[in-house]
Short mmCIF file of C-alpha atoms in Angstrom, two decimals:
data_model
loop_
_atom_site.label_atom_id
_atom_site.label_comp_id
_atom_site.label_asym_id
_atom_site.label_seq_id
_atom_site.Cartn_x
_atom_site.Cartn_y
_atom_site.Cartn_z
CA UNK A 1 -11.36 79.08 77.49
CA UNK A 2 -8.09 79.53 75.62
CA UNK A 3 -7.63 77.21 72.66
CA UNK A 4 -5.00 74.67 73.75
CA UNK A 5 -3.28 74.49 70.36
CA UNK A 6 -2.92 78.29 70.26
CA UNK A 7 -1.54 78.21 73.81
CA UNK A 8 1.12 75.64 72.91
CA UNK A 9 1.99 77.49 69.71
CA UNK A 10 2.40 80.81 71.52
CA UNK A 11 4.48 79.48 74.44
CA UNK A 12 8.13 80.38 74.02
CA UNK A 13 10.98 80.44 76.51
CA UNK A 14 11.31 83.95 77.93
CA UNK A 15 14.62 84.86 79.55
CA UNK A 16 14.08 88.55 80.32
CA UNK A 17 11.32 89.89 82.55
CA UNK A 18 10.05 93.23 83.80
CA UNK A 19 10.46 94.16 87.46
CA UNK A 20 6.69 93.90 88.02
CA UNK A 21 5.87 91.21 90.60
CA UNK A 22 3.64 88.34 89.57
CA UNK A 23 0.15 88.98 90.96
CA UNK A 24 -0.84 86.65 93.86
CA UNK A 25 -3.98 85.49 92.07
CA UNK A 26 -1.90 84.46 89.06
CA UNK A 27 0.58 82.61 91.27
CA UNK A 28 -2.36 80.76 92.82
CA UNK A 29 -3.70 79.76 89.39
CA UNK A 30 -0.29 78.55 88.27
CA UNK A 31 0.18 76.37 91.33
CA UNK A 32 -3.37 75.02 91.10
CA UNK A 33 -2.52 73.88 87.58
CA UNK A 34 0.63 72.17 88.88
CA UNK A 35 -1.30 70.37 91.61
CA UNK A 36 -3.79 69.07 89.03
CA UNK A 37 -1.04 67.53 86.90
CA UNK A 38 -1.34 63.76 86.42
CA UNK A 39 1.06 61.42 88.21
CA UNK A 40 1.60 57.67 88.29
CA UNK A 41 -0.94 55.92 90.58
CA UNK A 42 -1.94 59.42 91.73
CA UNK A 43 0.93 59.44 94.22
CA UNK A 44 1.64 63.13 93.62
CA UNK A 45 5.31 62.94 94.66
CA UNK A 46 6.09 66.51 93.69
CA UNK A 47 6.82 69.44 95.96
CA UNK A 48 7.22 73.10 95.00
CA UNK A 49 9.10 76.00 96.56
CA UNK A 50 8.11 79.52 95.49
CA UNK A 51 10.96 82.02 95.69
CA UNK A 52 10.45 85.78 95.34
CA UNK A 53 13.20 87.13 97.62
CA UNK A 54 15.71 89.05 95.48
CA UNK A 55 18.75 87.85 97.40
CA UNK A 56 17.69 84.22 97.16
CA UNK A 57 16.87 84.59 93.46
CA UNK A 58 20.39 85.89 92.95
CA UNK A 59 21.79 82.84 94.76
CA UNK A 60 19.62 80.51 92.68
CA UNK A 61 20.97 82.11 89.51
CA UNK A 62 24.44 80.93 90.51
CA UNK A 63 23.68 77.20 90.73
CA UNK A 64 25.16 76.63 87.27
CA UNK A 65 27.93 78.35 85.31
CA UNK A 66 25.61 78.78 82.32
CA UNK A 67 21.86 78.80 81.75
CA UNK A 68 20.67 79.82 85.22
CA UNK A 69 21.62 83.51 85.32
CA UNK A 70 18.20 84.55 84.02
CA UNK A 71 16.68 83.61 87.41
CA UNK A 72 18.22 86.75 88.95
CA UNK A 73 15.98 88.91 86.74
CA UNK A 74 12.78 86.96 87.37
CA UNK A 75 10.30 88.10 90.04
CA UNK A 76 9.30 84.49 90.74
CA UNK A 77 11.08 81.14 90.63
CA UNK A 78 9.34 77.82 91.21
CA UNK A 79 11.67 75.04 92.35
CA UNK A 80 10.21 71.71 91.21
CA UNK A 81 11.20 68.58 93.12
CA UNK A 82 9.79 65.16 94.02
CA UNK A 83 9.99 62.56 96.77
CA UNK A 84 12.13 59.78 95.28
CA UNK A 85 11.06 57.31 97.98
CA UNK A 86 7.46 57.28 96.78
CA UNK A 87 7.87 56.36 93.12
CA UNK A 88 10.41 55.37 90.48
CA UNK A 89 8.81 57.70 87.93
CA UNK A 90 9.33 60.91 89.88
CA UNK A 91 11.14 62.51 86.94
CA UNK A 92 8.15 61.98 84.67
CA UNK A 93 5.66 63.17 87.29
CA UNK A 94 7.65 66.30 88.12
CA UNK A 95 8.22 67.06 84.43
CA UNK A 96 4.49 67.00 83.71
CA UNK A 97 3.83 69.34 86.65
CA UNK A 98 6.58 71.71 85.49
CA UNK A 99 5.07 71.76 82.00
CA UNK A 100 1.66 72.60 83.46
CA UNK A 101 3.28 75.49 85.33
CA UNK A 102 4.71 76.88 82.09
CA UNK A 103 1.48 76.44 80.14
CA UNK A 104 -0.66 78.14 82.78
CA UNK A 105 1.86 80.97 83.03
CA UNK A 106 1.52 81.49 79.27
CA UNK A 107 -2.26 81.28 79.58
CA UNK A 108 -2.12 84.15 82.08
CA UNK A 109 0.04 86.26 79.78
CA UNK A 110 3.27 85.60 81.67
CA UNK A 111 6.62 84.38 80.39
CA UNK A 112 8.58 81.44 81.75
CA UNK A 113 11.77 79.48 81.19
CA UNK A 114 12.80 75.97 82.28
CA UNK A 115 16.19 75.88 84.01
CA UNK A 116 17.49 72.34 84.34
CA UNK A 117 18.86 71.22 87.73
CA UNK A 118 18.94 67.41 87.61
CA UNK A 119 22.31 66.10 86.37
CA UNK A 120 23.82 69.59 86.28
CA UNK A 121 26.81 71.01 88.16
CA UNK A 122 27.81 74.42 89.44
CA UNK A 123 31.08 76.18 88.63
CA UNK A 124 32.87 74.28 91.42
CA UNK A 125 31.89 70.87 90.04
CA UNK A 126 29.33 70.31 92.75
CA UNK A 127 25.88 69.09 91.73
CA UNK A 128 23.28 71.82 91.33
CA UNK A 129 20.84 69.59 93.21
CA UNK A 130 23.10 69.42 96.28
CA UNK A 131 23.63 73.18 96.10
CA UNK A 132 19.86 73.75 96.18
CA UNK A 133 19.38 71.32 99.06
CA UNK A 134 21.73 73.47 101.11
CA UNK A 135 20.31 76.83 100.00
CA UNK A 136 16.64 75.93 100.54
CA UNK A 137 16.95 73.41 103.39
CA UNK A 138 15.47 70.60 101.29
CA UNK A 139 15.17 67.13 102.91
CA UNK A 140 17.43 64.45 101.46
CA UNK A 141 14.58 62.29 100.14
CA UNK A 142 13.65 64.99 97.62
CA UNK A 143 15.41 65.37 94.27
CA UNK A 144 15.18 68.66 92.38
CA UNK A 145 14.23 68.44 88.71
CA UNK A 146 14.31 72.05 87.60
CA UNK A 147 13.51 75.67 88.36
CA UNK A 148 10.84 77.52 86.38
CA UNK A 149 11.54 81.25 86.16
CA UNK A 150 8.32 83.27 85.75
CA UNK A 151 7.54 86.93 85.19
CA UNK A 152 5.95 89.54 82.96
CA UNK A 153 7.46 89.45 79.48
CA UNK A 154 9.69 92.18 78.15
CA UNK A 155 8.85 91.04 74.63
CA UNK A 156 6.47 88.85 72.69
CA UNK A 157 8.27 86.28 70.57
CA UNK A 158 6.93 84.91 67.32
CA UNK A 159 4.76 81.79 67.78
CA UNK A 160 6.07 78.42 66.65
CA UNK A 161 5.98 78.06 62.85
CA UNK A 162 3.92 74.96 62.07
CA UNK A 163 5.53 74.79 58.62
CA UNK A 164 8.93 74.32 60.29
CA UNK A 165 7.89 71.45 62.56
CA UNK A 166 9.85 68.21 62.23
CA UNK A 167 7.08 66.07 60.76
CA UNK A 168 9.60 63.32 59.99
CA UNK A 169 9.55 62.56 63.72
CA UNK A 170 6.07 61.06 63.23
CA UNK A 171 5.52 57.50 61.99
CA UNK A 172 2.24 55.74 61.18
CA UNK A 173 1.64 52.13 62.20
CA UNK A 174 5.35 51.22 62.10
CA UNK A 175 8.67 52.98 62.62
CA UNK A 176 9.92 54.73 59.50
CA UNK A 177 13.54 55.72 58.98
CA UNK A 178 14.41 59.41 58.98
CA UNK A 179 16.61 60.90 56.27
CA UNK A 180 20.19 59.68 56.70
CA UNK A 181 19.27 57.31 59.53
CA UNK A 182 20.53 53.73 59.62
CA UNK A 183 19.30 50.81 61.69
CA UNK A 184 22.88 49.63 62.10
CA UNK A 185 23.86 52.72 64.08
CA UNK A 186 24.88 51.99 67.63
CA UNK A 187 22.68 53.41 70.34
CA UNK A 188 24.09 56.69 71.56
CA UNK A 189 23.66 57.44 75.25
CA UNK A 190 23.97 61.05 76.33
CA UNK A 191 26.33 61.75 79.18
CA UNK A 192 24.73 63.29 82.29
CA UNK A 193 26.35 66.63 81.57
CA UNK A 194 25.54 66.61 77.86
CA UNK A 195 24.25 69.89 76.53
CA UNK A 196 20.46 69.82 76.38
CA UNK A 197 17.73 71.90 74.84
CA UNK A 198 17.43 74.43 77.62
CA UNK A 199 21.23 74.98 77.65
CA UNK A 200 21.52 75.54 73.92
CA UNK A 201 18.26 76.97 72.58
CA UNK A 202 17.55 76.01 69.02
CA UNK A 203 17.25 78.58 66.28
CA UNK A 204 14.32 77.88 63.97
CA UNK A 205 15.42 80.87 61.83
CA UNK A 206 18.62 79.32 60.47
CA UNK A 207 17.70 80.39 56.95
CA UNK A 208 17.46 84.03 58.06
CA UNK A 209 20.76 83.77 59.91
CA UNK A 210 22.45 82.43 56.78
CA UNK A 211 20.84 85.14 54.66
CA UNK A 212 22.09 87.87 57.00
CA UNK A 213 25.57 86.36 57.10
CA UNK A 214 25.72 86.27 53.30
CA UNK A 215 24.65 89.91 53.08
CA UNK A 216 27.40 90.86 55.54
CA UNK A 217 29.97 88.84 53.56
CA UNK A 218 29.08 90.31 50.19
CA UNK A 219 28.77 93.81 51.62
CA UNK A 220 32.33 93.55 52.93
CA UNK A 221 33.49 92.11 49.61
CA UNK A 222 31.91 95.05 47.75
CA UNK A 223 33.76 97.42 50.07
CA UNK A 224 37.07 95.61 49.42
CA UNK A 225 36.37 95.76 45.71
CA UNK A 226 35.71 99.50 45.91
CA UNK A 227 38.93 100.03 47.85
CA UNK A 228 40.83 98.01 45.20
CA UNK A 229 41.94 95.54 47.87
CA UNK A 230 40.41 92.66 45.94
CA UNK A 231 42.01 91.70 42.64
CA UNK A 232 39.65 91.47 39.63
CA UNK A 233 40.33 87.74 39.22
CA UNK A 234 39.59 86.98 42.86
CA UNK A 235 36.52 89.22 42.74
CA UNK A 236 35.16 87.33 39.72
CA UNK A 237 35.60 84.00 41.51
CA UNK A 238 34.03 85.23 44.75
CA UNK A 239 31.05 86.93 43.15
CA UNK A 240 30.34 83.85 41.02
CA UNK A 241 29.19 82.28 44.29
CA UNK A 242 25.85 83.97 43.69
CA UNK A 243 25.03 81.30 41.12
CA UNK A 244 25.88 78.53 43.56
CA UNK A 245 23.59 80.09 46.16
CA UNK A 246 20.72 79.87 43.71
CA UNK A 247 21.58 76.26 42.86
CA UNK A 248 21.83 75.36 46.54
CA UNK A 249 18.53 77.06 47.30
CA UNK A 250 16.77 75.26 44.47
CA UNK A 251 18.22 71.97 45.73
CA UNK A 252 16.76 72.66 49.18
CA UNK A 253 13.41 73.41 47.60
CA UNK A 254 13.55 70.18 45.58
CA UNK A 255 14.15 68.28 48.82
CA UNK A 256 11.23 69.91 50.62
CA UNK A 257 9.47 66.54 50.88
CA UNK A 258 11.92 65.74 53.68
CA UNK A 259 10.75 68.70 55.70
CA UNK A 260 8.94 72.00 55.27
CA UNK A 261 11.93 73.84 56.78
CA UNK A 262 14.04 72.85 53.73
CA UNK A 263 11.46 74.54 51.52
CA UNK A 264 11.58 77.77 53.51
CA UNK A 265 15.36 77.90 53.92
CA UNK A 266 15.91 76.97 50.28
CA UNK A 267 13.66 79.81 49.18
CA UNK A 268 15.61 82.24 51.38
CA UNK A 269 18.98 81.06 50.04
CA UNK A 270 17.88 81.18 46.39
CA UNK A 271 16.28 84.60 46.91
CA UNK A 272 19.53 85.84 48.47
CA UNK A 273 21.46 84.73 45.38
CA UNK A 274 19.02 86.54 43.08
CA UNK A 275 19.14 89.61 45.32
CA UNK A 276 22.95 89.67 45.10
CA UNK A 277 22.72 89.52 41.30
CA UNK A 278 20.56 92.63 41.44
CA UNK A 279 22.98 94.26 43.88
CA UNK A 280 25.93 93.47 41.58
CA UNK A 281 24.11 95.14 38.70
CA UNK A 282 23.19 98.10 40.89
CA UNK A 283 26.84 98.38 41.95
CA UNK A 284 27.85 98.69 38.30
CA UNK A 285 25.27 101.46 37.82
CA UNK A 286 26.39 103.32 40.96
CA UNK A 287 30.04 103.13 39.92
CA UNK A 288 29.27 104.18 36.33
CA UNK A 289 27.21 107.19 37.37
CA UNK A 290 29.31 107.99 40.45
CA UNK A 291 26.39 107.63 42.87
CA UNK A 292 26.90 107.06 46.61
CA UNK A 293 30.07 104.99 46.98
CA UNK A 294 29.47 103.66 50.47
CA UNK A 295 26.15 101.90 49.96
CA UNK A 296 27.74 98.45 50.71
CA UNK A 297 27.86 99.58 54.34
CA UNK A 298 24.07 99.52 54.28
CA UNK A 299 24.25 95.92 53.04
CA UNK A 300 26.51 94.98 55.97
CA UNK A 301 24.26 96.73 58.51
CA UNK A 302 21.13 95.11 57.05
CA UNK A 303 22.73 91.68 57.22
CA UNK A 304 23.85 92.25 60.80
CA UNK A 305 20.33 93.27 61.84
CA UNK A 306 18.82 90.19 60.15
CA UNK A 307 21.25 87.90 61.99
CA UNK A 308 20.70 89.68 65.32
CA UNK A 309 16.91 89.49 65.27
CA UNK A 310 16.88 85.94 63.86
CA UNK A 311 19.06 84.73 66.73
CA UNK A 312 17.12 86.76 69.28
CA UNK A 313 13.72 85.49 68.11
CA UNK A 314 14.96 81.95 67.53
CA UNK A 315 15.96 81.21 71.11
CA UNK A 316 13.67 78.64 72.54
CA UNK A 317 13.46 75.28 73.93
#
């Protein structure tokens, strides 16, 4: 049996799939897991529609202006809905079943992605739920929660970093205030169309993104300096930022008690500042001895690659 913690740690939202169909025996296992999901009073209000037809998958991918296009490239889509006349907790029941679908898909080596339907609209301002009712001939008493796109992965993303988890979300015995939080703050209610996790995947590699961006910036500045497009005075001011990077990084490290991610990002920022000091010294050597004059281009390319892969690997719910 797969270790549950490892399964949860490995599960990441996958938005690109191979053309290989999902094997029938795997589909059966996935749906068995969904049907075993707990529900209030064991009412089991959920209902599932399995879609594999390419034309219909293409239509499903158009139910929202953003966030649903990935369905067109998936060999299987599971539409998750529930009978709203049976229970007032249909959202909770359907959400648990949808989560079971994603976990079993991961357990079978497949990738999946949650595409939100409830409280979403298509490009014409019509509700995505109403659009699906028409496309799939769904009875009025059912409300659609989401669509789970499933398929064979085109890549294996890095597992969740336990050091970067938001441990400040956990309180013992009584509620404890998070950093910068105030009890006097008014309760904020999200609007139905507010951007949610699946619409704007978080990037747990923000430190890497910042590091790459800084390398790009300083690489371009070195090029401007070489081309004499940057005055010596301005160059001195700009390149003195290296010291501030180190100070900022050390500050992040000092504040690591508020979250392990601060420790990691602070280390990256401080290391970037030290690296740029070394680069500045190397630049002086290369200019003095007339060695390769276009090496800053390599700095720009390296930074761009760091940013690209950090963003690519950081997309997740």
